[in-house]
Coordinates of C-alpha atoms and ligand atoms in Angstrom, one line a residue:
M1 CA -16.6 6.9 31.7
P2 CA -14.0 9.4 33.0
I3 CA -11.0 8.0 34.8
P4 CA -11.7 7.5 38.5
K5 CA -9.3 9.9 40.1
S6 CA -6.9 8.9 42.8
E7 CA -5.3 11.6 45.0
K8 CA -1.8 11.9 43.7
I9 CA 0.4 11.4 40.6
W10 CA 4.1 11.0 40.7
H11 CA 5.8 13.6 38.5
N12 CA 9.6 13.8 38.1
G13 CA 10.3 12.6 41.7
K14 CA 7.4 14.5 43.4
L15 CA 3.9 13.7 44.3
I16 CA 1.4 16.2 42.8
P17 CA -2.4 16.5 43.1
W18 CA -4.2 14.5 40.3
D19 CA -5.6 17.7 38.8
D20 CA -2.2 19.4 38.6
A21 CA -0.7 16.8 36.2
K22 CA -1.1 19.0 33.1
I23 CA 1.0 19.8 30.1
H24 CA 1.3 22.7 27.6
V25 CA -0.6 22.3 24.3
L26 CA 2.6 23.0 22.4
S27 CA 4.5 20.2 24.1
H28 CA 6.5 18.1 21.7
V29 CA 4.3 15.1 22.6
V30 CA 1.1 16.9 21.5
N31 CA 2.5 17.8 18.2
Y32 CA 4.5 14.7 17.4
G33 CA 3.2 11.9 19.5
S34 CA 6.5 11.5 21.4
S35 CA 5.5 9.6 24.5
L36 CA 6.1 6.1 25.8
F37 CA 4.0 4.4 28.4
E38 CA 3.3 1.3 30.4
G39 CA 0.1 -0.4 31.7
I40 CA 0.6 -2.4 34.9
R41 CA -1.8 -4.0 37.3
C42 CA -1.6 -4.1 41.1
Y43 CA -3.6 -6.9 42.6
E44 CA -5.2 -7.3 46.0
L45 CA -3.7 -10.2 47.8
P46 CA -4.6 -11.4 51.3
S47 CA -1.2 -10.0 52.3
G48 CA -2.0 -6.6 50.8
P49 CA -1.5 -5.0 47.4
A50 CA 1.2 -6.3 45.0
I51 CA 2.2 -5.1 41.6
F52 CA 2.5 -7.7 38.8
R53 CA 5.8 -8.0 37.0
L54 CA 6.8 -4.4 37.9
A55 CA 10.5 -4.9 36.9
E56 CA 9.6 -6.3 33.5
H57 CA 7.2 -3.4 32.8
M58 CA 9.7 -0.8 33.8
Q59 CA 12.4 -2.5 31.8
R60 CA 10.1 -2.4 28.7
L61 CA 9.7 1.4 29.3
V62 CA 13.5 1.8 29.5
N63 CA 13.7 -0.3 26.3
S64 CA 11.1 1.8 24.5
A65 CA 13.1 4.9 25.5
K66 CA 16.3 3.4 24.2
I67 CA 14.7 2.8 20.8
Y68 CA 13.4 6.4 20.7
R69 CA 16.8 7.9 21.9
M70 CA 15.0 9.3 24.9
T71 CA 17.3 9.5 27.9
L72 CA 15.1 8.8 30.9
P73 CA 16.2 10.8 34.0
Y74 CA 15.4 7.8 36.2
S75 CA 16.7 4.2 36.4
R76 CA 14.5 1.2 36.1
Q77 CA 14.9 0.7 39.9
E78 CA 14.0 4.3 40.6
L79 CA 10.9 3.9 38.5
E80 CA 10.0 0.7 40.3
R81 CA 10.3 2.5 43.7
A82 CA 8.2 5.4 42.4
A83 CA 5.4 3.0 41.3
V84 CA 5.3 1.3 44.7
E85 CA 5.2 4.8 46.3
V86 CA 2.3 6.1 44.2
V87 CA 0.2 3.0 45.0
R88 CA 1.0 3.3 48.6
V89 CA 0.3 7.0 49.1
N90 CA -3.0 6.7 47.2
G91 CA -4.0 3.9 49.6
M92 CA -5.0 1.7 46.7
R93 CA -5.8 -1.9 47.4
H94 CA -5.8 -2.8 43.8
C95 CA -5.3 -0.6 40.7
Y96 CA -4.0 0.0 37.3
L97 CA -0.7 2.0 36.9
R98 CA 0.2 4.1 34.0
P99 CA 3.8 5.3 33.8
I100 CA 4.3 7.8 31.0
A101 CA 7.5 9.3 29.7
L102 CA 7.0 12.2 27.3
R103 CA 8.9 14.9 25.5
G104 CA 7.6 18.1 27.0
Y105 CA 7.5 21.9 26.3
G106 CA 10.7 23.2 24.7
E107 CA 11.6 23.7 21.1
I108 CA 9.2 23.3 18.3
G109 CA 10.1 21.1 15.3
V110 CA 10.3 17.3 14.8
H111 CA 13.8 16.9 16.2
P112 CA 13.4 17.1 20.0
H113 CA 16.8 18.7 20.6
G114 CA 16.8 19.9 24.2
T115 CA 13.1 19.3 24.8
P116 CA 12.7 18.2 28.5
I117 CA 11.6 14.7 29.3
D118 CA 8.8 14.4 31.8
V119 CA 7.9 11.2 33.7
Y120 CA 4.6 10.6 35.3
I121 CA 3.1 7.6 37.1
A122 CA -0.6 7.6 37.8
C123 CA -2.8 4.9 39.3
W124 CA -6.5 4.4 39.5
D125 CA -9.1 1.7 40.0
W126 CA -9.8 -0.1 36.8
G127 CA -12.0 -3.1 36.3
K128 CA -12.4 -5.6 33.4
Y129 CA -11.2 -4.1 30.1
L130 CA -13.4 -6.1 27.7
G131 CA -16.6 -6.0 29.7
P132 CA -17.7 -7.5 33.0
D133 CA -18.3 -11.1 31.6
A134 CA -15.2 -11.1 29.4
D135 CA -13.7 -14.0 31.3
Q136 CA -16.3 -16.2 29.7
G137 CA -15.5 -15.1 26.2
V138 CA -15.9 -12.2 23.8
D139 CA -16.9 -11.8 20.1
V140 CA -14.2 -10.2 17.9
C141 CA -13.4 -9.5 14.3
V142 CA -10.4 -9.5 12.1
S143 CA -9.7 -5.8 11.4
S144 CA -9.5 -4.3 8.0
W145 CA -6.4 -2.4 9.4
N146 CA -3.0 -4.0 9.6
R147 CA -0.4 -3.5 12.3
M148 CA 2.5 -1.3 11.5
A149 CA 4.8 -2.7 8.8
P150 CA 8.3 -3.6 9.9
N151 CA 10.7 -0.7 10.0
T152 CA 8.0 1.9 10.1
L153 CA 6.8 2.4 13.7
P154 CA 8.7 0.0 16.0
A155 CA 6.1 -2.5 17.4
M156 CA 8.5 -3.5 20.2
A157 CA 8.3 0.0 21.7
K158 CA 5.2 0.8 23.7
A159 CA 4.9 4.2 22.1
S160 CA 1.6 6.2 22.2
A161 CA 1.9 6.8 18.5
N162 CA 1.3 3.1 17.9
Y163 CA -2.0 3.5 19.5
M164 CA -3.3 5.7 16.6
N165 CA -3.2 2.4 14.7
A166 CA -4.8 0.6 17.7
Q167 CA -7.6 3.2 17.8
L168 CA -8.5 2.5 14.2
I169 CA -8.7 -1.2 15.0
R170 CA -10.7 -0.8 18.1
M171 CA -13.1 1.8 16.8
E172 CA -13.9 -0.2 13.7
A173 CA -14.5 -3.3 15.8
E174 CA -16.9 -1.5 18.2
I175 CA -18.8 0.3 15.4
N176 CA -19.5 -3.2 13.9
G177 CA -20.6 -4.6 17.2
Y178 CA -17.5 -6.5 18.3
A179 CA -15.7 -6.2 21.6
E180 CA -12.3 -6.0 19.9
G181 CA -10.4 -6.3 16.7
I182 CA -7.5 -8.6 15.8
A183 CA -5.0 -7.1 13.3
L184 CA -2.9 -9.0 10.8
D185 CA 0.7 -7.9 10.1
A186 CA 1.8 -6.2 6.9
R187 CA 2.4 -9.7 5.3
G188 CA -1.1 -10.9 6.2
F189 CA -0.2 -13.1 9.2
L190 CA -1.8 -12.9 12.6
S191 CA -0.4 -10.1 14.7
E192 CA -2.4 -9.0 17.8
G193 CA -5.4 -7.2 19.1
S194 CA -5.5 -3.4 19.6
G195 CA -4.3 -3.9 23.1
E196 CA -3.7 -7.6 23.6
N197 CA -1.5 -10.5 22.4
V198 CA -3.2 -13.6 20.9
F199 CA -2.8 -17.3 21.5
V200 CA -4.3 -20.0 19.3
V201 CA -4.9 -23.5 20.6
T202 CA -5.0 -26.3 18.0
G203 CA -4.7 -30.0 18.7
G204 CA -3.6 -29.4 22.3
K205 CA -0.8 -27.1 21.2
L206 CA -0.5 -23.3 21.8
L207 CA 0.7 -21.0 19.2
T208 CA 1.4 -17.3 19.3
P209 CA 2.8 -14.9 16.7
P210 CA 6.5 -14.1 17.0
L211 CA 7.9 -10.6 17.6
S212 CA 8.6 -10.4 13.9
A213 CA 4.8 -10.3 13.3
S214 CA 4.7 -6.6 14.6
V215 CA 3.5 -7.6 18.1
L216 CA 4.3 -5.8 21.4
P217 CA 6.5 -8.1 23.5
G218 CA 3.6 -8.6 26.0
I219 CA 4.4 -9.3 29.6
T220 CA 1.3 -11.4 30.0
R221 CA 2.2 -13.3 26.9
D222 CA 5.6 -14.1 28.5
S223 CA 3.7 -15.1 31.7
V224 CA 1.5 -17.4 29.7
L225 CA 4.5 -19.0 28.0
T226 CA 6.0 -19.6 31.4
L227 CA 2.8 -21.1 32.8
C228 CA 2.6 -23.4 29.7
R229 CA 6.1 -24.7 30.4
E230 CA 5.1 -25.4 34.0
L231 CA 1.8 -27.0 33.1
N232 CA 3.5 -29.1 30.4
L233 CA 1.4 -27.5 27.7
P234 CA 3.3 -27.3 24.4
A235 CA 3.6 -23.8 23.3
Q236 CA 5.6 -22.0 20.5
E237 CA 5.9 -18.8 18.7
Q238 CA 5.2 -19.1 14.9
D239 CA 3.6 -17.3 12.0
I240 CA -0.1 -18.0 12.0
P241 CA -2.3 -17.7 8.9
R242 CA -5.6 -15.9 9.4
E243 CA -7.7 -18.9 8.6
M244 CA -6.2 -20.8 11.5
L245 CA -8.3 -18.5 13.7
Y246 CA -11.4 -20.0 12.3
L247 CA -10.2 -23.6 12.6
A248 CA -8.7 -23.3 16.1
D249 CA -10.1 -25.2 19.1
E250 CA -9.5 -22.2 21.3
V251 CA -8.3 -18.6 20.9
F252 CA -7.6 -16.2 23.7
F253 CA -6.3 -12.7 24.3
C254 CA -3.8 -11.8 26.9
G255 CA -2.6 -8.5 28.2
T256 CA -2.4 -6.4 31.4
A257 CA -5.8 -4.9 30.8
A258 CA -7.5 -7.9 29.3
E259 CA -5.7 -10.4 31.5
I260 CA -6.7 -13.8 29.9
T261 CA -9.8 -13.4 27.8
P262 CA -11.3 -16.2 25.7
L263 CA -12.6 -15.5 22.3
R264 CA -15.9 -17.2 21.6
S265 CA -16.3 -16.0 18.0
I266 CA -14.2 -14.4 15.3
D267 CA -16.0 -12.7 12.4
R268 CA -19.2 -14.4 13.7
I269 CA -17.6 -17.9 13.2
P270 CA -17.7 -19.7 16.6
V271 CA -14.3 -20.6 18.0
G272 CA -14.3 -24.3 18.8
S273 CA -17.5 -25.0 20.7
G274 CA -18.2 -21.3 21.0
K275 CA -17.4 -21.3 24.7
R276 CA -14.3 -20.9 26.8
G277 CA -12.1 -23.9 26.1
P278 CA -10.4 -26.1 28.7
I279 CA -6.8 -25.0 28.1
T280 CA -7.8 -21.3 28.3
E281 CA -9.7 -22.1 31.5
Q282 CA -6.7 -23.9 32.9
L283 CA -4.3 -21.0 32.2
Q284 CA -6.9 -18.4 33.5
K285 CA -7.2 -20.3 36.7
E286 CA -3.5 -20.6 37.2
F287 CA -2.9 -17.0 36.4
F288 CA -5.6 -15.7 38.7
A289 CA -4.5 -18.1 41.5
I290 CA -1.1 -16.4 41.4
V291 CA -2.3 -12.8 41.3
E292 CA -4.9 -13.5 44.0
G293 CA -2.3 -15.1 46.2
K294 CA -3.9 -18.5 46.2
R295 CA -0.8 -20.1 44.7
S296 CA 2.8 -19.4 45.5
D297 CA 4.5 -16.6 43.6
R298 CA 7.3 -19.0 42.6
H299 CA 8.5 -16.7 39.8
G300 CA 8.8 -13.6 41.9
W301 CA 6.2 -11.8 39.8
L302 CA 4.6 -9.8 42.6
T303 CA 6.1 -6.7 44.2
P304 CA 4.4 -6.1 47.5
V305 CA 3.3 -2.5 48.4
P306 CA 3.7 -1.5 52.0
A307 CA 0.7 -0.2 54.0
P308 CA -0.1 3.5 53.3
R309 CA 1.2 6.4 55.4
P310 CA 0.3 10.0 54.7
A311 CA 2.8 11.8 52.4
A312 CA 2.9 15.6 51.9
V313 CA 2.0 16.9 48.5
G314 CA 5.2 18.0 46.8
A315 CA 7.4 15.9 49.0
N316 CA 10.6 14.7 47.4
L317 CA 10.7 11.0 46.9
Ligands
LIG1 C1 -0.8 -3.6 21.4 C2 -0.6 -4.4 22.6 N1 -0.3 -5.7 22.5 C3 -0.1 -6.5 23.6 C4 -0.4 -6.0 24.8 C5 -0.2 -6.9 26.0 O1 1.0 -6.5 26.7 P1 1.1 -6.7 28.3 O2 0.8 -8.1 28.6 O3 2.6 -6.4 28.6 O4 0.2 -5.8 28.9 C6 -0.7 -4.6 25.0 C7 -1.0 -4.1 26.3 O5 -0.1 -3.5 26.9 C8 -0.9 -3.8 23.9 O6 -1.2 -2.5 24.0

């Protein structure tokens, strides 16, 4: 399904029509994969739209840029303001936001030299990532593809190039009839899904792979760890052998797109009872209560978006 268009996209400080957000085929990014991005959700609360963990997402974009020696022309705070603005001018009640920083059209050759850096922020309406009933559980497989080995492509950067690996994982999973694939790291320990972090629940304890297992430092993962502390659920980061997936009581994905999604089978082996487990359900409920405004936002995770007012195309922001 094509992306449902919103009206405007933020580009280098200006709002431009959706259809004008185009780049040249010889841009550095097209040739060499040099772009960094974020995926952020804006939720509909009774008080109006609010963006989930905006500062942390923009900080991760700034971090990705630092790793790749890309000097962003905007500060984290400016990017945050731009994100709020793009949601507001598009009059979105809830949406998905996609900030992208890319190396544009300039010199050709792997070294970017003076190639300009373009920053865009788009938003659109996006529903459940792993299907409409995903909150009840999905069937997944362990991928034949591993995540990137350490010191190859940095997993801590959310770089588009990493998603060539993710595409292999996801395409293989879908061709074989699964909703998603879980990759192991180069050592054979559990890493993550093509677009989600993974938690395993065993004996009432939650485990998730550490950053050294080639995972993206997920912001939902961090939110889950925070909720576990609050709910007195023991949780820790540790290396997880593959076979623990099959023996776990519960396993779930977490991520901006997937939110908290239970896994009901892995490689056709039922996870626990083959249904969403009680700890996953408890965390899901707590998470959604916060992002739906039913429970207080005690961690300051939500950035409210003011009511829309018309803004002229091309206006400086
Ligand atoms: C590879 C990968 N891992 C994990 C995640 C989850 O990260 P977050 O919770 O910040 O969306 C994502 C999604 O951004 C991802 O693409």
